[in-house]
XYZ file of C-alpha atoms in Angstrom:
574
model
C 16.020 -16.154 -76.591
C 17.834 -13.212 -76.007
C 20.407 -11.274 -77.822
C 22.102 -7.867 -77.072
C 22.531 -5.540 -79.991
C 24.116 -2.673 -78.295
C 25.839 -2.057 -75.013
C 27.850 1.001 -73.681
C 29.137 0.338 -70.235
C 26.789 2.396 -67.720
C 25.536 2.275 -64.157
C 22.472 1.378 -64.697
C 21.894 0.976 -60.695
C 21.486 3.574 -58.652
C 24.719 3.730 -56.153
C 23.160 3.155 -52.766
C 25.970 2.476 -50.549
C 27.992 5.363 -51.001
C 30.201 5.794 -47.962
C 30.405 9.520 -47.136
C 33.495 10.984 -45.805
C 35.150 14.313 -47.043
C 31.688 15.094 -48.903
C 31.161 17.585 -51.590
C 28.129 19.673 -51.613
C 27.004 19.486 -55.975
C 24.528 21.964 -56.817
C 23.064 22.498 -60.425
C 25.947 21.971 -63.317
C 24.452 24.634 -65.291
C 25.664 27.233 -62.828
C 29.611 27.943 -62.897
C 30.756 29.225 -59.968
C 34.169 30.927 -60.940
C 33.992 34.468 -61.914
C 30.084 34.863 -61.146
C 29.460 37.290 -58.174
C 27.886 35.404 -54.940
C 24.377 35.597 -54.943
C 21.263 34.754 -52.160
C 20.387 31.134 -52.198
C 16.957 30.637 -53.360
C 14.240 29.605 -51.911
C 13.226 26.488 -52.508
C 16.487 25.197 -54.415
C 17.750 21.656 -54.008
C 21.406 20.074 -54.068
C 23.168 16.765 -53.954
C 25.227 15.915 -51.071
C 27.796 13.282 -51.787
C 31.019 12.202 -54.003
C 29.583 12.657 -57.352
C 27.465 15.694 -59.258
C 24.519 13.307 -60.543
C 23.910 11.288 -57.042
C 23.445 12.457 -53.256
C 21.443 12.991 -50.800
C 18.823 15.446 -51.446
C 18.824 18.783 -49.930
C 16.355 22.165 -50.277
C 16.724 25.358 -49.082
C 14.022 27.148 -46.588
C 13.672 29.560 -44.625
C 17.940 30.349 -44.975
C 18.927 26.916 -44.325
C 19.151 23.782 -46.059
C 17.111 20.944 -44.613
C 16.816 17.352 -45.863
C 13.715 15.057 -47.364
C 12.335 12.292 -45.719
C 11.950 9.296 -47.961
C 8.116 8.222 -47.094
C 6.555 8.057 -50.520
C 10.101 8.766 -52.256
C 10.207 6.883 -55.510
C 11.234 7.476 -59.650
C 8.198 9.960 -59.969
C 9.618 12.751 -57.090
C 13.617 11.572 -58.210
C 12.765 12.971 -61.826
C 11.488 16.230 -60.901
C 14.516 16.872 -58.357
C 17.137 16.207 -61.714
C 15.278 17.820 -63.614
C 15.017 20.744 -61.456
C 18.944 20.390 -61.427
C 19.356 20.364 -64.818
C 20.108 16.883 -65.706
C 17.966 14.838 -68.211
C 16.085 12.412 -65.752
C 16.528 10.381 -62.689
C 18.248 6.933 -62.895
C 16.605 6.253 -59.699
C 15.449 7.234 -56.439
C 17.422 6.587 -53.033
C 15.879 5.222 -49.595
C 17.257 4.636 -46.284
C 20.254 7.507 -46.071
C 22.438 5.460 -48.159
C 24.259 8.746 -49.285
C 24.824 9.952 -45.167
C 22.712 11.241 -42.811
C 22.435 14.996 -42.886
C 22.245 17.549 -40.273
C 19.510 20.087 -39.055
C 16.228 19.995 -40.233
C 13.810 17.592 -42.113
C 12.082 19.938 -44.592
C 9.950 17.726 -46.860
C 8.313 14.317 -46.206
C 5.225 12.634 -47.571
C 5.772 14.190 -50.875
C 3.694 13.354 -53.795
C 4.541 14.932 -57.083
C 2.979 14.526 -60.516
C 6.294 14.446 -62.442
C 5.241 17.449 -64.217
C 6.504 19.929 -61.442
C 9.571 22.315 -62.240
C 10.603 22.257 -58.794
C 10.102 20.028 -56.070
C 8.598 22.164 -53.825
C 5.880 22.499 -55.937
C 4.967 18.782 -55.157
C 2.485 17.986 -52.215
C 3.983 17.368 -48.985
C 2.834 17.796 -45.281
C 4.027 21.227 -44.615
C 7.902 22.590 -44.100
C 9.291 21.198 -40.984
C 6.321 19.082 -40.709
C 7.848 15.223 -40.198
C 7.999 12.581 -37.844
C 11.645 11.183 -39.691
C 15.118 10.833 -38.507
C 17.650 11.459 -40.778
C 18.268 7.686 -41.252
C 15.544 8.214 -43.646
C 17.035 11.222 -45.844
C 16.227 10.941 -49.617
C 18.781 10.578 -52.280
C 18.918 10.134 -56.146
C 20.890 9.054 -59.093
C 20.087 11.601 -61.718
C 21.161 10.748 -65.448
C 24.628 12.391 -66.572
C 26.638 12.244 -69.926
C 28.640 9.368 -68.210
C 25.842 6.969 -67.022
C 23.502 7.086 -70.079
C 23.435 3.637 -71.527
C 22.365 2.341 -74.784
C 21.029 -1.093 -74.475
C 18.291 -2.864 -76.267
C 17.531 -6.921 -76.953
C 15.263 -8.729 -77.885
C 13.025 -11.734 -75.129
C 11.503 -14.845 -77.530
C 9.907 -17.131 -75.391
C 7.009 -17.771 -77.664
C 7.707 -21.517 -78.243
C 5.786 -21.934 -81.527
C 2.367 -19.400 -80.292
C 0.987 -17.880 -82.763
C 2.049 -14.115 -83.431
C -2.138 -13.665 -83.806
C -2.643 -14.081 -80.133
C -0.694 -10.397 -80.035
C -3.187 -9.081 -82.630
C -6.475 -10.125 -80.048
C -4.785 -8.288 -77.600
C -3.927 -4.855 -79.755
C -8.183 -5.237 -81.020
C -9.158 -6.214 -77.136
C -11.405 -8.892 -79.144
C -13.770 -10.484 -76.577
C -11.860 -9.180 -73.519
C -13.641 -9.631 -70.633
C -10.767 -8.536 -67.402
C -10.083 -5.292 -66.544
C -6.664 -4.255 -65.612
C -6.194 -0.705 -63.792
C -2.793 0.758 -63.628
C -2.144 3.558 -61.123
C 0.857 5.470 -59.843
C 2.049 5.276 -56.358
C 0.535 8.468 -55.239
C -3.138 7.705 -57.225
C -2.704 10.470 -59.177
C -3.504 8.788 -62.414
C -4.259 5.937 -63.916
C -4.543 3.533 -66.974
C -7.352 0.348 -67.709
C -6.332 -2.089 -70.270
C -9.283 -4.625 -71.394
C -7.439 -8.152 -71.406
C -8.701 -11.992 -71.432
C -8.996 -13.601 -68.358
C -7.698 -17.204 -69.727
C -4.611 -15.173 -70.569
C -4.133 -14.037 -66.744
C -5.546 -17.643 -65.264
C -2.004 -19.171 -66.895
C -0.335 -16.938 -64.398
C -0.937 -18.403 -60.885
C 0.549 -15.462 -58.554
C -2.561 -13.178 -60.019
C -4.823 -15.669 -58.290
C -6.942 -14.917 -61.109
C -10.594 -17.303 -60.885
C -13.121 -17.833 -62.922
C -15.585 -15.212 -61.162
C -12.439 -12.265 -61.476
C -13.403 -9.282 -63.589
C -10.903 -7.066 -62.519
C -7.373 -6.130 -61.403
C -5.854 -2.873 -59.378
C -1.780 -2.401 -60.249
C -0.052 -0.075 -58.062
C 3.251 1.118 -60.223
C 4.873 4.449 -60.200
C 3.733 6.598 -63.458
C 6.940 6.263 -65.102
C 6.605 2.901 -65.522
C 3.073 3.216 -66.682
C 4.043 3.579 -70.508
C 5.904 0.401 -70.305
C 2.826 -1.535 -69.139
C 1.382 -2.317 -73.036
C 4.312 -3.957 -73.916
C 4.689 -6.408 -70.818
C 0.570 -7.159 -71.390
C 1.215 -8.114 -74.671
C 4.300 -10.279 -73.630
C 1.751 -12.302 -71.637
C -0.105 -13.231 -74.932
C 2.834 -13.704 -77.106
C 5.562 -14.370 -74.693
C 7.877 -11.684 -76.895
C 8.920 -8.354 -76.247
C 11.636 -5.901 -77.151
C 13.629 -4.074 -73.959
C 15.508 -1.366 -73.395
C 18.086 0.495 -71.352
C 14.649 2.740 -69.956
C 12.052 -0.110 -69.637
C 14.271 -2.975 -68.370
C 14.039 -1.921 -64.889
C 9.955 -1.254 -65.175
C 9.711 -4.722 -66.971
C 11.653 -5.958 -64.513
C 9.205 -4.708 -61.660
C 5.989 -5.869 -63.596
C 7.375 -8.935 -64.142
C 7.807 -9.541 -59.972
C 4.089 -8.113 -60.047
C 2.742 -10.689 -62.226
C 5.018 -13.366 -61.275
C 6.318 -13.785 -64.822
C 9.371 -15.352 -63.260
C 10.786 -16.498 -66.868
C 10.992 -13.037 -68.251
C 12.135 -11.551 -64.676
C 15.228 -14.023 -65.330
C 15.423 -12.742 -68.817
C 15.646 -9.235 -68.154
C 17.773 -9.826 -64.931
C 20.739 -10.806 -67.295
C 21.183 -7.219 -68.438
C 21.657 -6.415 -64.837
C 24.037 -9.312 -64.222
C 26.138 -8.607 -67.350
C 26.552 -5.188 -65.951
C 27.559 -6.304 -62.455
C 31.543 -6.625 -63.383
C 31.739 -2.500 -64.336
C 31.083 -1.019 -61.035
C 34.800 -1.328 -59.654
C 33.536 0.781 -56.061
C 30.588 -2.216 -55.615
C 27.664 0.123 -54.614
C 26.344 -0.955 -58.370
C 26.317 -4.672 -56.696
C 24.973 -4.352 -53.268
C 21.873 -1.875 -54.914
C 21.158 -4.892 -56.709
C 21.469 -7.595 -54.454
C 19.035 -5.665 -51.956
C 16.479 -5.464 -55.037
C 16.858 -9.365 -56.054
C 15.957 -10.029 -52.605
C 13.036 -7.626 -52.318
C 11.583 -9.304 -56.199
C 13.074 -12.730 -55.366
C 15.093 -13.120 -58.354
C 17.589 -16.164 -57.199
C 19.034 -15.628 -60.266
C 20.245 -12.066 -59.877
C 21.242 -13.040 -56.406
C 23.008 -15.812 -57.115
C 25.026 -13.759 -59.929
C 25.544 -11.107 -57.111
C 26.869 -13.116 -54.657
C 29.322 -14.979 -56.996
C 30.847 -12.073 -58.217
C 31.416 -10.015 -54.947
C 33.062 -14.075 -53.585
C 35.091 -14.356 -56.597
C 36.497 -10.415 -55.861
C 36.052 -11.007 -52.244
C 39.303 -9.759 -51.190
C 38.854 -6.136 -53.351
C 35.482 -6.151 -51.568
C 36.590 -6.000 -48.136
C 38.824 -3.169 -48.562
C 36.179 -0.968 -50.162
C 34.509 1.268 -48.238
C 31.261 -0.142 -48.750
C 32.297 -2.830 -46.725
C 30.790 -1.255 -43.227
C 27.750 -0.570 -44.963
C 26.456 -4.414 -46.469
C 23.515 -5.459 -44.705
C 23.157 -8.625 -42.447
C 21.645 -10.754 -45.107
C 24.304 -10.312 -47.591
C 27.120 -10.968 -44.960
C 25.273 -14.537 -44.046
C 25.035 -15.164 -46.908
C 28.713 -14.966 -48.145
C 30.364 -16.300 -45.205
C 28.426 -19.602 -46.141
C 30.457 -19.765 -49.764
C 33.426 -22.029 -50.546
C 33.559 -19.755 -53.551
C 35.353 -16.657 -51.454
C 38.435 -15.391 -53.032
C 40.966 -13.922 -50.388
C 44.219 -14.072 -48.874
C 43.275 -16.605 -46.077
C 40.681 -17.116 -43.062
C 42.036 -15.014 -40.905
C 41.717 -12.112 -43.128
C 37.662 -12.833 -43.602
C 37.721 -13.039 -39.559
C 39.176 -9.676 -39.239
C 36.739 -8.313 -41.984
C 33.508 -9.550 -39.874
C 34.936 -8.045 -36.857
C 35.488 -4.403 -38.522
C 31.898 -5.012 -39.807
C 30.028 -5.998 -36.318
C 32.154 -3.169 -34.900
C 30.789 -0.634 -36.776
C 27.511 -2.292 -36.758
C 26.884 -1.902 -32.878
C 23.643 -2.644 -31.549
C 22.038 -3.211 -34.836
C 23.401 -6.931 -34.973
C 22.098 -8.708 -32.331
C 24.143 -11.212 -30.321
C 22.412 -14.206 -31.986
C 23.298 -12.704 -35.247
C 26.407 -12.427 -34.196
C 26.838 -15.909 -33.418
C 25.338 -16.806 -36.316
C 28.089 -15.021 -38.443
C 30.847 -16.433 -36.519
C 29.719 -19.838 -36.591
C 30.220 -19.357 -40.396
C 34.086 -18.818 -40.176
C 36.646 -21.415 -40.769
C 38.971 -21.912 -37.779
C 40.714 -24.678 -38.876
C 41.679 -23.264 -42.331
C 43.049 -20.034 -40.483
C 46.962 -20.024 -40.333
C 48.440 -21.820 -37.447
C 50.062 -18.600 -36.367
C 47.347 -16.638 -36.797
C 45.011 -18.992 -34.899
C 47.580 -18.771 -31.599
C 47.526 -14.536 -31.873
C 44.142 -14.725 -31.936
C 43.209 -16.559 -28.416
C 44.382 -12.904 -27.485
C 42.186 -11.044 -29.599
C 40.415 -8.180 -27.508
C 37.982 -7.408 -30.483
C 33.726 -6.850 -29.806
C 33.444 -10.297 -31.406
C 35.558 -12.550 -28.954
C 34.296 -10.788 -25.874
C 30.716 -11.005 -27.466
C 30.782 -14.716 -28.309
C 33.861 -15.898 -26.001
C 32.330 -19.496 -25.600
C 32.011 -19.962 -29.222
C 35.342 -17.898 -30.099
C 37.259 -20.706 -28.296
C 35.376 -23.285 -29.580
C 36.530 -22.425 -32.744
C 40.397 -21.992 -31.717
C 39.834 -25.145 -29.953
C 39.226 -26.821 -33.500
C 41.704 -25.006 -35.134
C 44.365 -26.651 -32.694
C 43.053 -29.909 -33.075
C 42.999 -29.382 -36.867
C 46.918 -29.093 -37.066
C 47.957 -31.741 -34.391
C 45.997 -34.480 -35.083
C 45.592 -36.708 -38.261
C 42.580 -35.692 -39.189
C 40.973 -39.499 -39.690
C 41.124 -39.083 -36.148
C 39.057 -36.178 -36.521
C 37.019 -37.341 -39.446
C 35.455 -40.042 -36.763
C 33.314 -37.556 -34.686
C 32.718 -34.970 -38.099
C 28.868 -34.103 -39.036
C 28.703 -35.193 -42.952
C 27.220 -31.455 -43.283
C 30.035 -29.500 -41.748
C 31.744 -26.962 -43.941
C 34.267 -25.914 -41.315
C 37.407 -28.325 -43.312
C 36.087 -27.189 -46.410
C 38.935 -24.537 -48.015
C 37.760 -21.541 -49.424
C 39.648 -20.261 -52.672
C 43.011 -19.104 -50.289
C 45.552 -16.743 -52.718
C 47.789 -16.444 -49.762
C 51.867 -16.300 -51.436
C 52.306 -20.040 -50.459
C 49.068 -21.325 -52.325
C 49.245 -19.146 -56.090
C 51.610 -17.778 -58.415
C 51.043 -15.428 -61.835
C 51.338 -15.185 -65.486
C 50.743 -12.138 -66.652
C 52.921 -12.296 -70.374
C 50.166 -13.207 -72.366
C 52.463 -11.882 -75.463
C 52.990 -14.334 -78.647
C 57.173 -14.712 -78.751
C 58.418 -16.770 -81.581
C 60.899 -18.800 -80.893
C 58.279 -20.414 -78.113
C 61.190 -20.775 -75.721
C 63.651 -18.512 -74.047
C 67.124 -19.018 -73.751
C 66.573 -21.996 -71.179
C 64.518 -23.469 -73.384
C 61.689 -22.386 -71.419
C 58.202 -20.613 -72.481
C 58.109 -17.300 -71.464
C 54.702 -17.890 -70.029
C 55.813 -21.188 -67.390
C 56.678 -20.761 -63.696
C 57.751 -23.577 -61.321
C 56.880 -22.740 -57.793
C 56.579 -24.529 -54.280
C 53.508 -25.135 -52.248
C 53.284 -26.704 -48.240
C 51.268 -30.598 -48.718
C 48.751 -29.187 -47.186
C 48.123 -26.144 -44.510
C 47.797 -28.143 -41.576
C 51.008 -27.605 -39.289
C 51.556 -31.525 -40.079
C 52.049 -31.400 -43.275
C 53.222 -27.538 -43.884
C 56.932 -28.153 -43.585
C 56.491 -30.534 -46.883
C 57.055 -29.215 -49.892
C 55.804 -29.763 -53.510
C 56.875 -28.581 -56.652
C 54.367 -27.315 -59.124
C 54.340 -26.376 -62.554
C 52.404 -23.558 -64.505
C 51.853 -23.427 -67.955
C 49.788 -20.975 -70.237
C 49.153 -21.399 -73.802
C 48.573 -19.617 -76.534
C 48.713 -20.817 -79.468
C 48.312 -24.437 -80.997
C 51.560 -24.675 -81.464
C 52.531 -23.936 -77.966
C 50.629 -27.207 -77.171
C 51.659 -29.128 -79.681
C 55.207 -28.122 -78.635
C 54.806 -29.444 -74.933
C 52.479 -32.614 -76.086
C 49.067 -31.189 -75.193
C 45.801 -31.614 -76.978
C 44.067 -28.204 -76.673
C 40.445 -27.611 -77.747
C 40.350 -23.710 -77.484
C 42.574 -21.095 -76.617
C 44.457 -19.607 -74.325
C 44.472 -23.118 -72.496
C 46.365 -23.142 -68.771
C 47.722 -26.084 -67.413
C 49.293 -27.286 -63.590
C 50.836 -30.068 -62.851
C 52.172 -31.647 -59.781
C 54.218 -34.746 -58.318
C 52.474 -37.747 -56.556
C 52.235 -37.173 -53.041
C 53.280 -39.690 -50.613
C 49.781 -38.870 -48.563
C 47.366 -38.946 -51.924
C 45.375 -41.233 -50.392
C 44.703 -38.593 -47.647
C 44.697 -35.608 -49.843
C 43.200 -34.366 -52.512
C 43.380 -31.169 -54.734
C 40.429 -28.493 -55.884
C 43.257 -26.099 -57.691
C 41.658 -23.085 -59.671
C 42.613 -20.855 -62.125
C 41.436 -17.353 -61.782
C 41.242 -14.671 -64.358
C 41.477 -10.989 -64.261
C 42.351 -7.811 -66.574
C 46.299 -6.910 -66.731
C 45.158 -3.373 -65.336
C 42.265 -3.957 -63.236
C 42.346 -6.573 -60.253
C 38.820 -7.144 -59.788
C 38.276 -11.261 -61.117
C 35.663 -11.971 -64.035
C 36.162 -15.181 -64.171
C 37.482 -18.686 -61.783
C 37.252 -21.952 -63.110
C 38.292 -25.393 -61.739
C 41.367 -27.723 -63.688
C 40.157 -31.091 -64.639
C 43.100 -33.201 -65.992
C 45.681 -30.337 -64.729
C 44.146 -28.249 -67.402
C 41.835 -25.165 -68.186
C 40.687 -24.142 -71.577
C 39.351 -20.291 -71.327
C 35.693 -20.429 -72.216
C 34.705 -17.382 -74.727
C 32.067 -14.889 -73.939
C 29.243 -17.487 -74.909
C 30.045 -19.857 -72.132
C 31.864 -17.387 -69.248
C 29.894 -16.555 -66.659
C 30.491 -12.571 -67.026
C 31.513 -10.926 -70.392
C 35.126 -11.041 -70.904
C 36.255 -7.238 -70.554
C 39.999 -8.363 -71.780
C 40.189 -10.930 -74.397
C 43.695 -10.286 -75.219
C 44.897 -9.172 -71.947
C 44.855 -11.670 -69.384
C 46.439 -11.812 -65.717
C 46.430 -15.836 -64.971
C 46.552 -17.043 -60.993
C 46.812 -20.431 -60.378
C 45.746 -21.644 -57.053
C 46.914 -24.768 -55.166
C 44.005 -25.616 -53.188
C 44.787 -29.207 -51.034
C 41.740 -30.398 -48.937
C 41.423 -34.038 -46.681
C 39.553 -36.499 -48.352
């Protein structure tokens, strides 16, 4: 069981996907620049390259120029002697891949290998200056600690099921232990040997622990290393106590051991931060880790989120930089939040455009077999049969394949189409469309007494008109829809409903002459009056929706008192 006794919001994940344009070049805090006298660059002295003072890409000075670091063998161990160097606390974490840019000139450092005791990082082994055989694809960065990302986070992980607190005891005396389990860093610099029980490790079938095993090598960077006690003792007792510095490293041994219980455990703390990273790098750091661990969970929590803000998450300008994986999988959701189909369309051909040659063309068919012609505007499906984008000329067969079923979506009925559908087709299935003719908002989530206004209305109900359905058949039809949200008992009580919890929100609509043709899937989604990224989205049942509370809702609720309410009309054929 697990309980959270402190939280202050942080970062805990290192921002990977920082996209850099008009970049600033942070070096050490500790040195003001106004009113000092310009002195020689150092030898030897690193900076950050990017949008923020604790994170970039890693630069040192040589021979009077600055040069980059090539991230073979770049892990926690080198990160915390380049922040320290710098003057900050520790390292968050360290950076692969050139997620903060690529830089310019030369590649100074690669194959480094540093103790963690090192002042500088230069004092760390590495091949020789110059000496590399990198592109800058593979510059170094890190996310150093700061004031502002320092979290505060401990819980507690029971999964001991009645087991006797004893078994923690024969692990503490090594009583009768006959498995040795070596711990070393990355760069086999040092290492650790715990004396353990094999029957404990045979209940733990990824080890492939037998009968004849005596011993056990763990690769795991040294800062980790003081976390492994605790996690060994979790095997015997299945408890443990995590924090804000060891729930990563848990996290990591966990994926080692294949402790997948307590991987889930600890991967909650990562999914209840995933809402407080407004830019996204936060969430695609994270995704790219669940996949490399395979923790479902986490992914799963990932991917929901970035649907459910879909919209927010195209515009950002991490956008261009999400890898193939990640796009697949979204464009396979029902769960995407956005204006309409046409707007995902235009998305994945700004992505594949940037892309280039890195997305093959069977990827890229892939990817476009995922989008939902039919569901895409009737007048945006006619522009786009003159689309000159990479995409259509790419995939021009397919392209018009999908217009092609667009057109036939919204001129014939579709049990004429429904005859010659695969049962596992997706393409008629909506997504969660917010386009003005679908949604409307409440946003006054102030208690007025009298309940009514001068029209005898609530201040918090809207009447508002939707098309049947979005086919061009039924789009000229109009329906009349009412909103309601409540929040008090009274309120309900007042307009004859039984609610259970509050706020409750509630939609209603006519019959429609074509009900045995049409259905509705409306949502309600929920977001902060100041913020619009979306926490939460939840399906009416009965035309209503009673707000779960933080015990129930998917991500904590950042607003409790300070809702923004969008109800969605979403009409799908039967």
């Amino acid at each position: 069981m697990m309980s959270c006794n402190q939280r202050i919001v942080f970062f805990l994940w290192p921002l990977l996907f920082l996209q850099v344009s008009g970049q600033i070049v942070y070096q050490s805090h500790l040195f003001p620049k106004v009113g000092k006298p310009r002195q020689l660059i150092q030898e030897g002295r690193v900076r950050l390259v990017g949008d923020l003072s604790s994170a970039g890409r890693v630069e040192i000075y040589h021979d009077g120029q600055w040069g980059t670091v090539c991230d073979d063998g770049w892990d926690l161990v080198e990160a915390q002697v380049v922040c320290r160097q710098l003057g900050f606390p520790g390292a968050v974490s360290a950076v692969q891949g050139g997620r903060y840019g690529e830089g310019s000139g030369s590649i100074w450092l690669d194959d480094l290998k540093c103790k963690g005791s090192e002042s500088l990082l230069s004092e760390c082994s590495f091949k020789g200056w110059g000496v590399s055989d990198c592109s800058h694809k593979e510059d170094a960065g890190v996310v150093c600690q700061s004031d502002a990302n320092i979290l505060s986070i401990q819980f507690s992980v029971d999964n001991s099921l009645g087991l006797s607190g004893d078994l923690g005891l024969l692990f503490d005396r090594e009583d009768g232990c006959d498995f040795s389990i070596t711990v070393r860093d990355l760069g086999e610099e040092s290492q650790l040997t715990f004396c353990v029980h094999r029957m404990i490790l045979m209940s733990f079938p990824e080890l492939n622990i037998t009968k004849d095993s005596d011993n056990l090598t763990v690769d795991i960077s040294q800062s980790c290393q003081s976390h492994v006690p605790g996690f060994l003792r979790y095997l015997y007792t299945r408890r443990i106590d995590v924090s804000s510095e060891s729930a990563q490293c848990l996290h990591q041994l966990a994926f080692i051991f294949g402790v997948k219980k307590l991987m889930e455990d600890v991967g909650r703390v990562f999914t209840a931060l995933i809402p407080e990273d407004s830019s996204f790098q936060t969430q695609l750091s994270m995704f790219e880790y669940s996949l490399r661990t395979g923790d479902l969970v986490l992914q799963e929590n990932v991917l929901q989120y970035l649907s459910w803000n879909c919209e927010f998450f195209i515009s950002s300008p991490v956008w261009s930089t999400i890898s193939f994986h990640m796009m697949d999988a979204l464009l396979q959701r029902s769960d995407l939040v956005l204006k309409d189909e046409a707007y995902l369309l235009e998305a994945l051909e700004r992505w594949i455009q940037v892309k280039g040659d890195e997305i093959s063309q069977e990827q890229q068919a892939g990817l476009l077999s995922h989008i939902r012609f039919p569901l895409i505007p009737v007048d945006k499906l006619y522009d786009l049969q003159f689309s000159s984008s990479v995409l259509h000329k790419n995939q021009e067969i397919l392209y018009l394949t999908g217009l092609l079923s667009g057109f036939e979506f919204n001129s014939l009925a579709f049990s004429k189409i429904r005859s010659h559908l695969d049962n596992t087709t997706s393409e008629y299935l909506p997504r969660i469309y917010t386009g003005d003719d679908w949604c409307v908002f409440i946003n006054d989530t102030t208690i007025v007494y009298p309940y009514y206004n001068y029209y005898g209305q609530s201040s918090r109900y809207q009447i508002f008109y939707t098309p049947e359905h979005p086919s061009a058949l039924y789009k000229d039809k109009r329906f009349q829809w009412q909103a309601w949200v409540y929040l008090t008992f009274q309120e309900c009580s007042n307009y004859g409903v039984s609610c259970n919890s509050l706020p409750t929100a509630r939609l209603t609509g006519y019959q429609y002459s074509n009900s045995d043709t049409i259905r509705y899937s409306n949502k309600l989604i929920l977001s902060c009056k100041n913020e619009n990224n979306v926490f939460h989205v939840q399906d009416f049942k009965n035309d209503l929706v009673e707000i779960p509370g933080n015990s129930t809702m998917g991500w904590s609720n950042p607003c409790p008192d300070s809702y923004n309410f969008r109800f969605v009309v979403s009409p799908q054929y039967i």
